[in-house]
mmCIF file of C-alpha atoms in Angstrom:
data_model
loop_
_atom_site.group_PDB
_atom_site.id
_atom_site.type_symbol
_atom_site.label_atom_id
_atom_site.label_comp_id
_atom_site.label_asym_id
_atom_site.label_seq_id
_atom_site.Cartn_x
_atom_site.Cartn_y
_atom_site.Cartn_z
ATOM 1 C CA MET A 1429 -5.510 9.021 10.599
ATOM 2 C CA LYS A 1430 -8.764 7.224 11.345
ATOM 3 C CA SER A 1431 -8.958 4.901 14.325
ATOM 4 C CA ILE A 1432 -10.701 1.560 14.954
ATOM 5 C CA THR A 1433 -11.937 0.825 18.477
ATOM 6 C CA ILE A 1434 -11.024 -2.560 19.948
ATOM 7 C CA LYS A 1435 -12.859 -3.509 23.156
ATOM 8 C CA GLY A 1436 -11.108 -6.147 25.230
ATOM 9 C CA SER A 1437 -10.192 -7.362 28.678
ATOM 10 C CA LYS A 1438 -6.920 -7.913 30.497
ATOM 11 C CA ARG A 1439 -5.524 -11.436 30.576
ATOM 12 C CA GLU A 1440 -4.930 -12.799 34.036
ATOM 13 C CA SER A 1441 -3.014 -15.816 32.739
ATOM 14 C CA VAL A 1442 -0.686 -15.971 29.737
ATOM 15 C CA GLY A 1443 0.150 -19.677 29.704
ATOM 16 C CA LYS A 1444 -0.441 -22.047 26.782
ATOM 17 C CA ALA A 1445 -3.577 -23.549 28.320
ATOM 18 C CA ALA A 1446 -5.144 -20.137 28.904
ATOM 19 C CA THR A 1447 -4.209 -18.986 25.397
ATOM 20 C CA LYS A 1448 -5.764 -22.095 23.856
ATOM 21 C CA ALA A 1449 -8.937 -21.564 25.875
ATOM 22 C CA LEU A 1450 -9.182 -17.986 24.601
ATOM 23 C CA ARG A 1451 -8.862 -19.078 20.979
ATOM 24 C CA ASN A 1452 -11.450 -21.808 21.455
ATOM 25 C CA ALA A 1453 -13.797 -19.120 22.760
ATOM 26 C CA GLY A 1454 -13.332 -17.044 19.599
ATOM 27 C CA LYS A 1455 -10.980 -14.535 21.165
ATOM 28 C CA VAL A 1456 -7.521 -13.344 20.134
ATOM 29 C CA PRO A 1457 -4.653 -13.027 22.645
ATOM 30 C CA CYS A 1458 -2.845 -9.700 22.268
ATOM 31 C CA VAL A 1459 0.072 -7.814 23.754
ATOM 32 C CA LEU A 1460 0.434 -4.035 23.929
ATOM 33 C CA TYR A 1461 4.052 -2.843 23.980
ATOM 34 C CA GLY A 1462 5.503 0.635 24.343
ATOM 35 C CA GLY A 1463 4.360 1.435 27.864
ATOM 36 C CA ASP A 1464 6.124 0.928 31.184
ATOM 37 C CA GLN A 1465 5.501 -2.800 30.802
ATOM 38 C CA ALA A 1466 3.854 -5.125 28.317
ATOM 39 C CA LEU A 1467 0.077 -5.316 28.693
ATOM 40 C CA HIS A 1468 -1.612 -8.645 27.899
ATOM 41 C CA PHE A 1469 -5.267 -8.553 26.836
ATOM 42 C CA SER A 1470 -7.742 -10.337 24.596
ATOM 43 C CA ALA A 1471 -10.642 -9.334 22.357
ATOM 44 C CA GLU A 1472 -13.235 -10.972 20.137
ATOM 45 C CA GLU A 1473 -11.780 -11.981 16.761
ATOM 46 C CA LEU A 1474 -14.573 -10.126 14.937
ATOM 47 C CA ALA A 1475 -13.386 -6.885 16.556
ATOM 48 C CA PHE A 1476 -10.268 -6.951 14.358
ATOM 49 C CA SER A 1477 -11.991 -7.424 10.980
ATOM 50 C CA LYS A 1478 -11.969 -3.725 10.017
ATOM 51 C CA LEU A 1479 -8.398 -3.329 11.226
ATOM 52 C CA VAL A 1480 -6.861 -6.401 9.587
ATOM 53 C CA TYR A 1481 -8.892 -7.346 6.510
ATOM 54 C CA THR A 1482 -8.619 -4.046 4.648
ATOM 55 C CA PRO A 1483 -6.135 -2.346 2.288
ATOM 56 C CA ASN A 1484 -6.472 0.818 4.373
ATOM 57 C CA VAL A 1485 -4.401 1.600 7.465
ATOM 58 C CA TYR A 1486 -5.822 2.650 10.813
ATOM 59 C CA THR A 1487 -4.643 3.276 14.329
ATOM 60 C CA ALA A 1488 -6.378 1.355 17.111
ATOM 61 C CA THR A 1489 -8.097 2.649 20.234
ATOM 62 C CA ILE A 1490 -7.903 -0.183 22.748
ATOM 63 C CA GLU A 1491 -10.623 0.053 25.390
ATOM 64 C CA LEU A 1492 -10.264 -2.343 28.322
ATOM 65 C CA GLU A 1493 -12.729 -3.230 31.038
ATOM 66 C CA GLY A 1494 -12.410 -0.700 33.802
ATOM 67 C CA GLY A 1495 -12.189 2.288 31.465
ATOM 68 C CA GLU A 1496 -8.526 2.168 30.445
ATOM 69 C CA LYS A 1497 -7.842 3.425 26.921
ATOM 70 C CA PHE A 1498 -4.704 3.227 24.811
ATOM 71 C CA GLU A 1499 -3.902 4.582 21.350
ATOM 72 C CA ALA A 1500 -1.831 2.077 19.411
ATOM 73 C CA ILE A 1501 -0.787 0.768 16.021
ATOM 74 C CA LEU A 1502 -0.723 -2.838 14.847
ATOM 75 C CA GLN A 1503 2.867 -4.051 14.998
ATOM 76 C CA ASP A 1504 2.670 -7.761 14.188
ATOM 77 C CA ILE A 1505 0.012 -10.370 13.497
ATOM 78 C CA GLN A 1506 0.102 -14.161 13.296
ATOM 79 C CA PHE A 1507 -2.358 -16.298 11.313
ATOM 80 C CA HIS A 1508 -3.088 -20.017 11.414
ATOM 81 C CA PRO A 1509 -1.274 -21.609 8.415
ATOM 82 C CA VAL A 1510 -4.368 -23.564 7.325
ATOM 83 C CA SER A 1511 -7.499 -21.761 8.520
ATOM 84 C CA ASP A 1512 -6.059 -18.189 8.376
ATOM 85 C CA LYS A 1513 -7.662 -17.477 11.744
ATOM 86 C CA ILE A 1514 -5.914 -14.788 13.763
ATOM 87 C CA LEU A 1515 -3.690 -16.430 16.394
ATOM 88 C CA HIS A 1516 -1.978 -13.464 18.021
ATOM 89 C CA ILE A 1517 -1.563 -9.692 17.602
ATOM 90 C CA ASP A 1518 1.096 -7.330 18.919
ATOM 91 C CA PHE A 1519 0.307 -3.627 19.290
ATOM 92 C CA TYR A 1520 2.597 -0.689 19.982
ATOM 93 C CA GLN A 1521 1.348 2.114 22.196
ATOM 94 C CA LEU A 1522 1.449 5.573 20.650
ATOM 95 C CA ASP A 1523 3.036 8.572 22.297
ATOM 96 C CA GLN A 1524 1.815 11.787 20.690
ATOM 97 C CA ALA A 1525 5.258 13.357 21.244
ATOM 98 C CA LYS A 1526 7.191 10.518 19.566
ATOM 99 C CA GLU A 1527 7.407 9.665 15.882
ATOM 100 C CA VAL A 1528 6.369 6.211 14.692
ATOM 101 C CA THR A 1529 6.946 4.269 11.481
ATOM 102 C CA MET A 1530 4.047 2.912 9.439
ATOM 103 C CA GLU A 1531 3.337 1.696 5.920
ATOM 104 C CA ILE A 1532 0.813 4.034 4.304
ATOM 105 C CA PRO A 1533 -1.225 3.176 1.162
ATOM 106 C CA VAL A 1534 -0.441 5.056 -2.051
ATOM 107 C CA ARG A 1535 -3.460 6.508 -3.855
ATOM 108 C CA LEU A 1536 -3.043 7.401 -7.537
ATOM 109 C CA ILE A 1537 -4.921 10.528 -8.577
ATOM 110 C CA GLY A 1538 -5.387 12.207 -11.952
ATOM 111 C CA ASN A 1539 -5.427 10.873 -15.517
ATOM 112 C CA SER A 1540 -2.133 10.082 -17.192
ATOM 113 C CA PRO A 1541 -1.732 11.358 -20.805
ATOM 114 C CA GLY A 1542 0.587 8.398 -21.415
ATOM 115 C CA VAL A 1543 -2.070 5.893 -20.378
ATOM 116 C CA MET A 1544 -4.675 7.629 -22.538
ATOM 117 C CA ALA A 1545 -2.224 7.325 -25.430
ATOM 118 C CA GLY A 1546 -2.051 3.560 -24.939
ATOM 119 C CA GLY A 1547 0.776 3.185 -22.423
ATOM 120 C CA ASN A 1548 0.816 0.815 -19.446
ATOM 121 C CA LEU A 1549 0.785 2.258 -15.931
ATOM 122 C CA ARG A 1550 2.966 0.456 -13.378
ATOM 123 C CA ASN A 1551 2.515 1.064 -9.663
ATOM 124 C CA PRO A 1552 5.190 -1.091 -7.946
ATOM 125 C CA TYR A 1553 4.696 0.439 -4.486
ATOM 126 C CA ARG A 1554 1.140 0.094 -3.164
ATOM 127 C CA LYS A 1555 2.379 1.244 0.269
ATOM 128 C CA LEU A 1556 5.243 3.454 1.404
ATOM 129 C CA LYS A 1557 6.994 3.369 4.757
ATOM 130 C CA VAL A 1558 6.798 6.745 6.468
ATOM 131 C CA ARG A 1559 7.816 8.209 9.807
ATOM 132 C CA ALA A 1560 5.766 10.876 11.560
ATOM 133 C CA LEU A 1561 4.155 12.014 14.772
ATOM 134 C CA PRO A 1562 0.892 10.095 15.350
ATOM 135 C CA ALA A 1563 -1.195 13.199 14.669
ATOM 136 C CA ASN A 1564 0.490 13.657 11.272
ATOM 137 C CA LEU A 1565 0.071 10.106 9.974
ATOM 138 C CA PRO A 1566 -1.916 10.337 6.715
ATOM 139 C CA ASP A 1567 -4.669 7.952 5.622
ATOM 140 C CA PHE A 1568 -3.175 7.934 2.107
ATOM 141 C CA ILE A 1569 -0.217 9.324 0.213
ATOM 142 C CA ASN A 1570 -1.565 10.919 -2.954
ATOM 143 C CA ALA A 1571 0.516 10.350 -6.090
ATOM 144 C CA ASP A 1572 -0.515 12.656 -8.945
ATOM 145 C CA ILE A 1573 -0.012 10.938 -12.318
ATOM 146 C CA SER A 1574 -1.692 13.634 -14.416
ATOM 147 C CA LYS A 1575 1.633 14.717 -15.976
ATOM 148 C CA LEU A 1576 3.013 11.280 -16.788
ATOM 149 C CA LYS A 1577 3.539 10.702 -20.502
ATOM 150 C CA ILE A 1578 4.819 7.468 -22.020
ATOM 151 C CA GLY A 1579 8.292 6.853 -20.602
ATOM 152 C CA ASP A 1580 7.837 9.174 -17.598
ATOM 153 C CA LYS A 1581 8.362 8.163 -13.952
ATOM 154 C CA LEU A 1582 7.109 9.518 -10.644
ATOM 155 C CA TYR A 1583 9.667 9.383 -7.810
ATOM 156 C CA VAL A 1584 9.116 9.463 -4.043
ATOM 157 C CA THR A 1585 10.862 12.829 -3.893
ATOM 158 C CA GLU A 1586 7.809 14.305 -5.629
ATOM 159 C CA LEU A 1587 5.570 13.081 -2.797
ATOM 160 C CA ALA A 1588 7.501 14.827 -0.030
ATOM 161 C CA SER A 1589 5.577 16.435 2.825
ATOM 162 C CA ASP A 1590 6.454 18.588 5.816
ATOM 163 C CA GLU A 1591 4.266 16.365 8.023
ATOM 164 C CA PHE A 1592 6.055 13.061 7.446
ATOM 165 C CA SER A 1593 9.286 11.566 6.122
ATOM 166 C CA ILE A 1594 9.270 8.869 3.437
ATOM 167 C CA LEU A 1595 11.764 6.147 4.343
ATOM 168 C CA HIS A 1596 12.719 5.083 0.820
ATOM 169 C CA PRO A 1597 15.704 5.984 -1.399
ATOM 170 C CA GLU A 1598 15.231 9.107 -3.509
ATOM 171 C CA ASN A 1599 15.349 7.075 -6.735
ATOM 172 C CA THR A 1600 12.377 4.895 -5.719
ATOM 173 C CA VAL A 1601 9.809 4.883 -8.529
ATOM 174 C CA VAL A 1602 6.209 5.057 -7.320
ATOM 175 C CA ALA A 1603 4.586 5.042 -10.767
ATOM 176 C CA GLN A 1604 5.682 4.947 -14.387
ATOM 177 C CA VAL A 1605 4.099 4.691 -17.824
ATOM 178 C CA ARG A 1606 5.632 2.197 -20.217
ATOM 179 C CA VAL A 1607 5.040 1.584 -23.907
ATOM 180 C CA SER A 1608 2.534 -1.234 -24.292
ATOM 181 C CA ARG A 1609 2.969 -4.129 -26.715
ATOM 182 C CA LEU A 1610 -0.142 -3.004 -28.571
ATOM 183 C CA VAL A 1611 1.372 0.417 -29.200
ATOM 184 C CA VAL A 1612 4.646 -1.131 -30.394
ATOM 185 C CA ALA A 1613 2.750 -3.544 -32.652
ATOM 186 C CA ALA A 1614 0.619 -0.729 -34.061
ATOM 187 C CA GLU A 1615 3.709 1.377 -34.774
ATOM 188 C CA GLY A 1616 5.319 -1.625 -36.482
ATOM 189 C CA GLU A 1617 2.240 -2.111 -38.673
ATOM 190 C CA ASP A 1618 2.279 1.575 -39.604
ATOM 191 C CA GLU A 1619 5.940 1.335 -40.581
ATOM 192 C CA ASP A 1620 5.242 -1.782 -42.686
ATOM 193 C CA GLU A 1621 2.376 -0.008 -44.435
ATOM 194 C CA GLU A 1622 4.578 3.036 -45.118
ATOM 195 C CA GLU A 1623 7.361 0.831 -46.493
ATOM 196 C CA ALA A 1624 4.850 -1.049 -48.657
ATOM 197 C CA ALA A 1625 3.443 2.211 -49.959
ATOM 198 C CA GLU A 1626 6.916 3.558 -50.715
ATOM 199 C CA GLY A 1627 7.760 0.294 -52.482
ATOM 200 C CA ALA A 1628 4.622 0.502 -54.604
ATOM 201 C CA GLU A 1629 5.367 4.097 -55.539
ATOM 202 C CA GLY A 1630 8.935 3.122 -56.519
ATOM 203 C CA ALA A 1631 7.670 0.253 -58.658
ATOM 204 C CA GLU A 1632 5.236 2.554 -60.444
ATOM 205 C CA ALA A 1633 7.974 5.103 -61.078
ATOM 206 C CA SER A 1634 10.284 2.410 -62.518
ATOM 207 C CA ALA A 1635 7.498 1.117 -64.769
ATOM 208 C CA GLU A 1636 6.850 4.609 -66.103
ATOM 209 C CA GLN A 1637 10.529 5.181 -66.824
ATOM 210 C CA GLY A 1638 10.866 1.862 -68.650
ATOM 211 C CA ALA A 1639 7.690 2.232 -70.735
ATOM 212 C CA PRO A 1640 8.143 2.984 -74.514
ATOM 213 C CA ALA A 1641 7.269 6.467 -75.638
ATOM 214 C CA ALA A 1642 3.906 6.806 -77.328
ATOM 215 C CA GLU A 1643 3.999 7.539 -81.046
#
């Protein structure tokens, strides 16, 4: 999985006044958990743009003044209810020997025959929760829809991998192709036309049977 570098500095004070001063200076107070003790630090708000404001998922390399580096994942984030500015971020330190849980984006690949036939593709899960060693965390989970016809479903069991475990029930549907209203309407029109044609043919046959014989 790709990583975003966050350059910051340790926080000497963690009180409300110090936190407010950091935010006023355009910085975000953060806490790194998972080590021997929680590590408090701060970084420029702009440093988090590629990590937070994206549909993709990344790990974070936290570089602090003095040369300390930590590999981590974003655990929790708080936004201002009005301005949407980042108020606080919690990170969890990665241990390459321990599995972690993350939500990974689902990427649909292939062309569905059902969609090309007029069906509607539904993709209810844009992300799936997986558990894996940090080195095995994927950037995406590829979901191949190239075999989905109208009425078919793609389950999480078909996305299984030896490198990670998907933490969803086996009957979880990742993608499915449903009949669209346009297709149903078109089929209904075809049936009406067929019935009308059959009715016309029947009327013609009755007229012929009832007609007087020519002398």
